[in-house]
XYZ file of N, CA and C in Angstrom:
525
model
N 93.054 119.469 137.501
C 92.788 119.405 136.082
C 93.988 118.821 135.327
N 95.185 119.025 135.830
C 96.371 118.495 135.173
C 96.478 116.987 135.331
N 95.781 116.425 136.312
C 95.829 114.980 136.543
C 94.868 114.219 135.637
N 93.914 114.912 135.022
C 92.902 114.258 134.196
C 93.511 113.451 133.040
N 94.441 113.989 132.238
C 95.025 113.166 131.170
C 95.734 111.920 131.716
N 96.417 112.038 132.833
C 97.097 110.898 133.440
C 96.095 109.831 133.856
N 94.994 110.262 134.448
C 93.956 109.324 134.879
C 93.331 108.624 133.678
N 93.042 109.375 132.615
C 92.452 108.782 131.425
C 93.399 107.775 130.766
N 94.678 108.091 130.707
C 95.665 107.168 130.147
C 95.762 105.910 131.003
N 95.730 106.089 132.325
C 95.788 104.935 133.224
C 94.589 104.020 133.037
N 93.415 104.595 132.907
C 92.198 103.805 132.688
C 92.286 103.062 131.360
N 92.750 103.745 130.314
C 92.866 103.108 128.999
C 93.855 101.950 129.040
N 94.971 102.114 129.716
C 95.954 101.035 129.817
C 95.400 99.859 130.608
N 94.673 100.144 131.683
C 94.070 99.078 132.476
C 93.054 98.300 131.655
N 92.170 99.036 130.974
C 91.146 98.373 130.175
C 91.763 97.608 129.009
N 92.841 98.130 128.453
C 93.520 97.465 127.348
C 94.137 96.147 127.749
N 94.369 95.973 129.029
C 94.978 94.724 129.476
C 93.944 93.649 129.796
N 92.679 93.991 129.847
C 91.677 92.970 130.170
C 91.162 92.304 128.897
N 90.788 91.064 129.020
C 90.387 90.246 127.880
C 89.159 90.798 127.169
N 88.175 91.249 127.909
C 86.951 91.760 127.283
C 87.249 92.986 126.432
N 88.095 93.864 126.935
C 88.431 95.063 126.170
C 89.213 94.692 124.911
N 90.154 93.757 125.019
C 90.906 93.334 123.835
C 89.968 92.710 122.802
N 88.977 91.977 123.264
C 88.006 91.369 122.365
C 87.229 92.441 121.611
N 86.766 93.437 122.336
C 85.996 94.522 121.714
C 86.856 95.282 120.707
N 88.072 95.619 121.106
C 88.958 96.381 120.229
C 89.293 95.583 118.978
N 89.676 94.328 119.145
C 90.080 93.499 118.005
C 88.904 93.261 117.068
N 87.697 93.170 117.605
C 86.528 92.941 116.770
C 86.036 94.228 116.108
N 86.514 95.368 116.575
C 86.075 96.654 116.034
C 86.926 97.117 114.858
N 88.230 96.914 114.934
C 89.131 97.413 113.905
C 89.481 96.295 112.918
N 89.069 96.439 111.654
C 89.346 95.385 110.669
C 90.803 95.404 110.204
N 91.204 94.338 109.576
C 92.494 94.283 108.898
C 92.291 94.856 107.506
N 93.213 95.695 107.071
C 93.127 96.260 105.732
C 94.437 96.047 104.995
N 94.320 95.880 103.706
C 95.492 95.714 102.843
C 95.151 96.304 101.483
N 96.160 96.775 100.807
C 95.992 97.269 99.442
C 96.709 96.304 98.509
N 95.957 95.724 97.597
C 96.536 94.808 96.609
C 96.516 95.493 95.248
N 97.493 95.149 94.432
C 97.614 95.783 93.112
C 97.441 94.762 92.000
N 96.712 95.185 90.988
C 96.577 94.406 89.765
C 97.288 95.207 88.678
N 98.396 94.696 88.160
C 99.130 95.453 87.147
C 98.396 95.481 85.811
N 98.647 96.517 85.037
C 98.040 96.639 83.708
C 98.470 95.476 82.818
N 99.590 94.860 83.144
C 100.100 93.739 82.344
C 99.447 92.396 82.678
N 98.551 92.364 83.644
C 97.896 91.109 84.026
C 97.101 90.554 82.844
N 97.199 89.259 82.647
C 96.568 88.585 81.505
C 95.116 88.223 81.799
N 94.276 88.413 80.811
C 92.869 88.040 80.901
C 92.753 86.526 80.818
N 91.917 85.942 81.685
C 91.649 84.517 81.643
C 92.700 83.632 82.282
N 93.755 84.205 82.838
C 94.794 83.424 83.515
C 94.815 83.781 84.996
N 94.813 82.785 85.878
C 94.875 83.102 87.316
C 96.142 83.902 87.632
N 95.985 84.918 88.445
C 97.108 85.759 88.860
C 97.029 85.971 90.362
N 98.141 86.402 90.936
C 98.222 86.586 92.387
C 98.686 87.988 92.723
N 98.072 88.560 93.746
C 98.497 89.856 94.285
C 98.786 89.661 95.768
N 99.928 90.156 96.227
C 100.337 90.032 97.632
C 100.385 91.396 98.293
N 100.088 91.414 99.578
C 100.174 92.643 100.351
C 100.307 92.299 101.830
N 100.735 93.277 102.593
C 100.795 93.121 104.040
C 99.613 93.862 104.646
N 98.977 93.234 105.622
C 97.822 93.848 106.273
C 98.081 93.967 107.760
N 97.500 94.978 108.337
C 97.479 95.080 109.788
C 96.207 95.796 110.191
N 95.980 95.833 111.461
C 94.785 96.440 112.007
C 95.168 97.756 112.672
N 94.312 98.741 112.556
C 94.575 100.069 113.100
C 94.959 100.020 114.578
N 94.329 99.147 115.338
C 94.613 99.060 116.772
C 96.021 98.566 117.067
N 96.670 97.897 116.127
C 98.029 97.417 116.348
C 99.034 98.558 116.438
N 98.696 99.704 115.907
C 99.594 100.850 115.950
C 99.780 101.387 117.374
N 98.936 100.972 118.284
C 98.992 101.485 119.652
C 99.686 100.535 120.617
N 100.287 99.505 120.107
C 100.963 98.550 120.972
C 102.447 98.525 120.671
N 103.208 98.146 121.647
C 104.668 98.150 121.535
C 105.175 97.206 120.457
N 104.634 95.992 120.403
C 105.128 95.010 119.447
C 104.114 94.659 118.361
N 103.039 95.458 118.226
C 102.032 95.180 117.209
C 101.105 94.047 117.573
N 101.226 93.517 118.787
C 100.442 92.371 119.206
C 99.588 92.747 120.405
N 98.303 92.879 120.186
C 97.396 93.206 121.280
C 96.316 92.138 121.424
N 96.607 90.933 120.977
C 95.584 89.893 120.947
C 95.904 88.725 121.865
N 96.694 88.962 122.887
C 97.102 87.878 123.767
C 95.998 87.282 124.612
N 94.937 88.021 124.823
C 93.886 87.540 125.724
C 92.580 87.231 125.006
N 92.662 87.016 123.682
C 91.454 86.657 122.940
C 91.641 85.284 122.307
N 90.536 84.657 121.961
C 90.586 83.341 121.314
C 89.376 83.186 120.406
N 89.325 82.038 119.746
C 88.233 81.724 118.824
C 87.991 82.854 117.834
N 89.076 83.321 117.244
C 89.010 84.415 116.277
C 88.597 83.852 114.923
N 87.557 84.428 114.345
C 87.049 83.994 113.038
C 86.764 85.203 112.160
N 86.736 84.959 110.877
C 86.382 85.994 109.913
C 84.876 86.237 110.003
N 84.474 87.513 110.035
C 83.041 87.819 110.083
C 82.585 88.673 108.898
N 83.527 89.329 108.207
C 83.151 90.118 107.036
C 84.364 90.330 106.143
N 84.095 90.542 104.874
C 85.166 90.814 103.915
C 84.597 91.694 102.810
N 85.397 92.658 102.415
C 84.957 93.630 101.413
C 86.130 93.979 100.505
N 85.835 94.269 99.259
C 86.841 94.706 98.295
C 86.322 95.967 97.630
N 87.170 97.005 97.585
C 86.746 98.243 96.940
C 87.897 98.874 96.170
N 87.525 99.611 95.128
C 88.509 100.292 94.295
C 89.140 101.430 95.076
N 90.446 101.523 94.955
C 91.170 102.610 95.616
C 91.744 103.568 94.575
N 92.446 103.008 93.585
C 93.018 103.846 92.537
C 93.032 103.059 91.236
N 92.290 103.439 90.235
C 91.340 104.541 90.227
C 90.110 104.201 91.067
N 89.539 105.202 91.659
C 88.420 104.974 92.588
C 87.167 104.482 91.877
N 87.069 104.705 90.590
C 85.881 104.263 89.851
C 86.115 102.967 89.073
N 87.179 102.244 89.400
C 87.462 100.976 88.728
C 86.307 100.006 88.963
N 85.852 99.374 87.890
C 84.763 98.403 87.979
C 85.326 97.035 88.371
N 85.014 96.598 89.589
C 85.475 95.300 90.065
C 84.871 94.174 89.222
N 83.854 94.476 88.447
C 83.281 93.516 87.515
C 84.254 93.095 86.424
N 85.390 93.775 86.308
C 86.440 93.359 85.373
C 87.136 92.093 85.875
N 86.844 91.699 87.100
C 87.383 90.478 87.684
C 86.268 89.426 87.659
N 86.587 88.226 87.185
C 85.595 87.149 87.109
C 85.369 86.535 88.488
N 86.480 86.216 89.175
C 86.396 85.581 90.487
C 87.680 85.859 91.253
N 87.623 85.655 92.575
C 88.812 85.865 93.395
C 88.716 85.078 94.687
N 89.883 84.822 95.258
C 89.998 84.170 96.563
C 90.999 84.985 97.376
N 90.712 85.170 98.650
C 91.602 85.924 99.527
C 92.089 84.993 100.635
N 93.404 84.956 100.820
C 94.047 84.130 101.830
C 94.760 85.023 102.834
N 94.841 84.578 104.071
C 95.576 85.272 105.126
C 96.638 84.319 105.649
N 97.840 84.847 105.901
C 98.937 84.016 106.392
C 99.851 84.859 107.272
N 100.766 84.201 107.951
C 101.803 84.918 108.682
C 102.644 85.685 107.660
N 103.412 86.649 108.117
C 104.185 87.507 107.218
C 105.101 86.720 106.288
N 105.573 85.559 106.736
C 106.472 84.749 105.903
C 105.707 83.812 104.958
N 104.383 83.877 104.968
C 103.555 83.056 104.091
C 103.118 81.732 104.685
N 103.600 81.409 105.874
C 103.220 80.140 106.497
C 101.834 80.227 107.137
N 101.266 79.085 107.396
C 99.941 78.960 108.029
C 98.846 79.693 107.249
N 98.905 79.626 105.934
C 97.936 80.323 105.085
C 96.569 79.652 105.150
N 95.518 80.463 105.246
C 94.141 79.967 105.248
C 93.280 80.826 104.336
N 92.318 80.189 103.706
C 91.349 80.897 102.874
C 90.388 81.643 103.799
N 90.182 82.947 103.548
C 89.285 83.718 104.411
C 88.085 84.306 103.662
N 88.206 84.450 102.329
C 87.083 85.015 101.575
C 87.174 84.607 100.109
N 86.019 84.502 99.467
C 85.946 84.173 98.045
C 84.832 84.981 97.404
N 84.900 85.069 96.096
C 83.768 85.592 95.324
C 83.860 84.989 93.938
N 82.867 84.197 93.586
C 82.806 83.534 92.291
C 81.762 84.238 91.435
N 81.940 84.174 90.159
C 80.967 84.729 89.208
C 80.583 86.173 89.536
N 81.571 87.040 89.583
C 81.320 88.458 89.845
C 80.586 89.047 88.645
N 79.528 89.773 88.897
C 78.738 90.404 87.854
C 79.575 91.444 87.112
N 79.526 91.478 85.789
C 80.351 92.420 85.028
C 80.095 93.898 85.339
N 78.936 94.209 85.876
C 78.597 95.619 86.145
C 78.493 95.906 87.635
N 79.255 95.194 88.458
C 79.110 95.295 89.913
C 79.494 96.664 90.464
N 80.392 97.374 89.821
C 80.793 98.701 90.309
C 82.119 98.659 91.033
N 82.334 99.628 91.926
C 83.651 99.782 92.556
C 83.762 99.198 93.957
N 82.782 98.425 94.392
C 82.829 97.841 95.727
C 81.971 96.578 95.772
N 82.508 95.526 96.416
C 81.714 94.305 96.586
C 81.971 93.707 97.970
N 80.983 92.988 98.434
C 81.115 92.215 99.661
C 81.513 90.810 99.242
N 82.499 90.261 99.931
C 82.982 88.923 99.607
C 82.310 87.889 100.503
N 82.264 86.666 100.040
C 81.740 85.560 100.839
C 82.861 85.090 101.760
N 82.595 85.075 103.051
C 83.639 84.710 104.006
C 83.733 83.206 104.178
N 84.912 82.778 104.571
C 85.136 81.391 104.969
C 85.549 81.459 106.434
N 84.634 81.156 107.315
C 84.942 81.243 108.752
C 85.113 79.864 109.379
N 85.566 78.912 108.570
C 85.769 77.559 109.074
C 87.108 77.382 109.799
N 87.932 78.426 109.814
C 89.245 78.355 110.463
C 89.327 79.362 111.610
N 89.997 78.965 112.676
C 90.320 79.920 113.725
C 91.572 80.677 113.296
N 91.591 81.966 113.540
C 92.695 82.829 113.126
C 93.503 83.333 114.316
N 93.407 82.630 115.447
C 94.053 83.076 116.686
C 95.538 83.371 116.500
N 96.278 82.435 115.913
C 97.718 82.628 115.746
C 98.019 83.788 114.804
N 97.214 83.950 113.778
C 97.474 85.014 112.807
C 97.277 86.407 113.405
N 96.227 86.591 114.205
C 95.991 87.933 114.745
C 96.964 88.299 115.863
N 97.751 87.342 116.306
C 98.782 87.644 117.303
C 100.093 88.074 116.640
N 100.107 88.090 115.316
C 101.288 88.511 114.567
C 101.320 90.039 114.464
N 102.519 90.557 114.274
C 102.671 92.003 114.103
C 101.981 92.468 112.822
N 102.052 91.657 111.799
C 101.333 91.916 110.555
C 101.063 90.566 109.892
N 100.159 90.565 108.947
C 99.827 89.338 108.228
C 99.955 89.581 106.732
N 100.116 88.491 106.007
C 100.208 88.596 104.553
C 98.855 88.256 103.958
N 98.430 89.064 103.023
C 97.198 88.829 102.285
C 97.587 88.438 100.863
N 97.016 87.338 100.402
C 97.250 86.898 99.028
C 95.903 86.793 98.347
N 95.749 87.527 97.259
C 94.511 87.484 96.493
C 94.808 86.809 95.152
N 94.098 85.740 94.875
C 94.210 85.044 93.600
C 92.965 85.433 92.804
N 93.185 85.961 91.601
C 92.070 86.502 90.828
C 92.158 86.073 89.367
N 91.030 86.193 88.683
C 90.929 85.889 87.267
C 90.254 87.088 86.603
N 90.963 87.709 85.670
C 90.430 88.903 85.011
C 89.484 88.555 83.869
N 88.444 89.360 83.728
C 87.493 89.258 82.631
C 87.909 90.210 81.509
N 88.464 91.355 81.917
C 88.792 92.417 80.969
C 90.140 93.011 81.365
N 90.971 93.315 80.372
C 92.297 93.890 80.629
C 92.170 95.311 81.203
N 93.152 95.671 82.019
C 93.193 97.014 82.599
C 94.125 97.894 81.767
N 93.756 99.167 81.631
C 94.616 100.126 80.932
C 95.716 100.644 81.845
N 95.462 100.624 83.150
C 96.404 101.144 84.144
C 96.535 100.143 85.284
N 97.566 100.325 86.098
C 97.669 99.528 87.315
C 96.519 99.902 88.231
N 95.952 98.913 88.887
C 94.776 99.129 89.742
C 95.126 98.762 91.180
N 94.723 99.601 92.121
C 94.882 99.312 93.550
C 93.510 99.070 94.149
N 93.388 97.966 94.874
C 92.139 97.604 95.524
C 92.369 97.472 97.020
N 91.414 97.894 97.793
C 91.506 97.793 99.254
C 90.700 96.585 99.719
N 91.371 95.699 100.441
C 90.730 94.528 101.034
C 90.512 94.838 102.510
N 89.288 94.702 102.976
C 88.957 94.943 104.381
C 88.393 93.657 104.972
N 89.058 93.158 106.007
C 88.673 91.889 106.634
C 88.287 92.123 108.093
N 87.033 91.905 108.415
C 86.554 92.051 109.787
C 86.607 90.729 110.519
N 87.007 90.783 111.778
C 87.090 89.552 112.571
C 86.241 89.673 113.823
N 85.886 88.539 114.358
C 85.186 88.450 115.625
C 85.991 87.576 116.565
N 85.957 87.890 117.851
C 86.761 87.148 118.824
C 86.024 87.038 120.144
N 86.503 86.115 120.979
C 85.977 85.926 122.321
C 87.131 86.056 123.322
N 86.827 86.419 124.565
C 87.909 86.466 125.578
C 88.475 85.061 125.789
N 89.774 85.008 126.005
C 90.443 83.725 126.285
C 90.026 83.242 127.648
N 89.805 81.954 127.800
C 89.319 81.378 129.063
C 90.410 81.084 130.082
N 91.643 81.397 129.777
C 92.729 81.095 130.730
C 93.036 82.274 131.571
């Protein structure tokens, strides 16, 4: 009975090293980031919010990189929801674009957009994805930078925190 945890850990490490398992894991855990819109943000002027994102599965690897055996990584879903205050109406934003890049800002690509957001949309929206780019190099990074460019419809009374959730899909590497 004392050998059972050792056996389970060994199996998990073995499976974690195979391409199919890395594909499943990477496609299961989305990248999340919290972006802030300050109360001082101007209505009708494009503004930018920056944040660092990582995936939950990266916490279980030595260097934050568990994507060595996957390829053809593309965006498959994107969502934005109010975090603080939790009832913030995302309809206060007219439109937005979400970009993903390496931590230093290089290799930036557009991954999601939402134009003409309805004024009464509520505290959560699904974004339109841009899956025309492969994200292989980005998901091999320890963390990535998320840049959200937005246009406000209505001024905020308080600083607002929004959670960006980006789901990816991947295939096993053929090498």
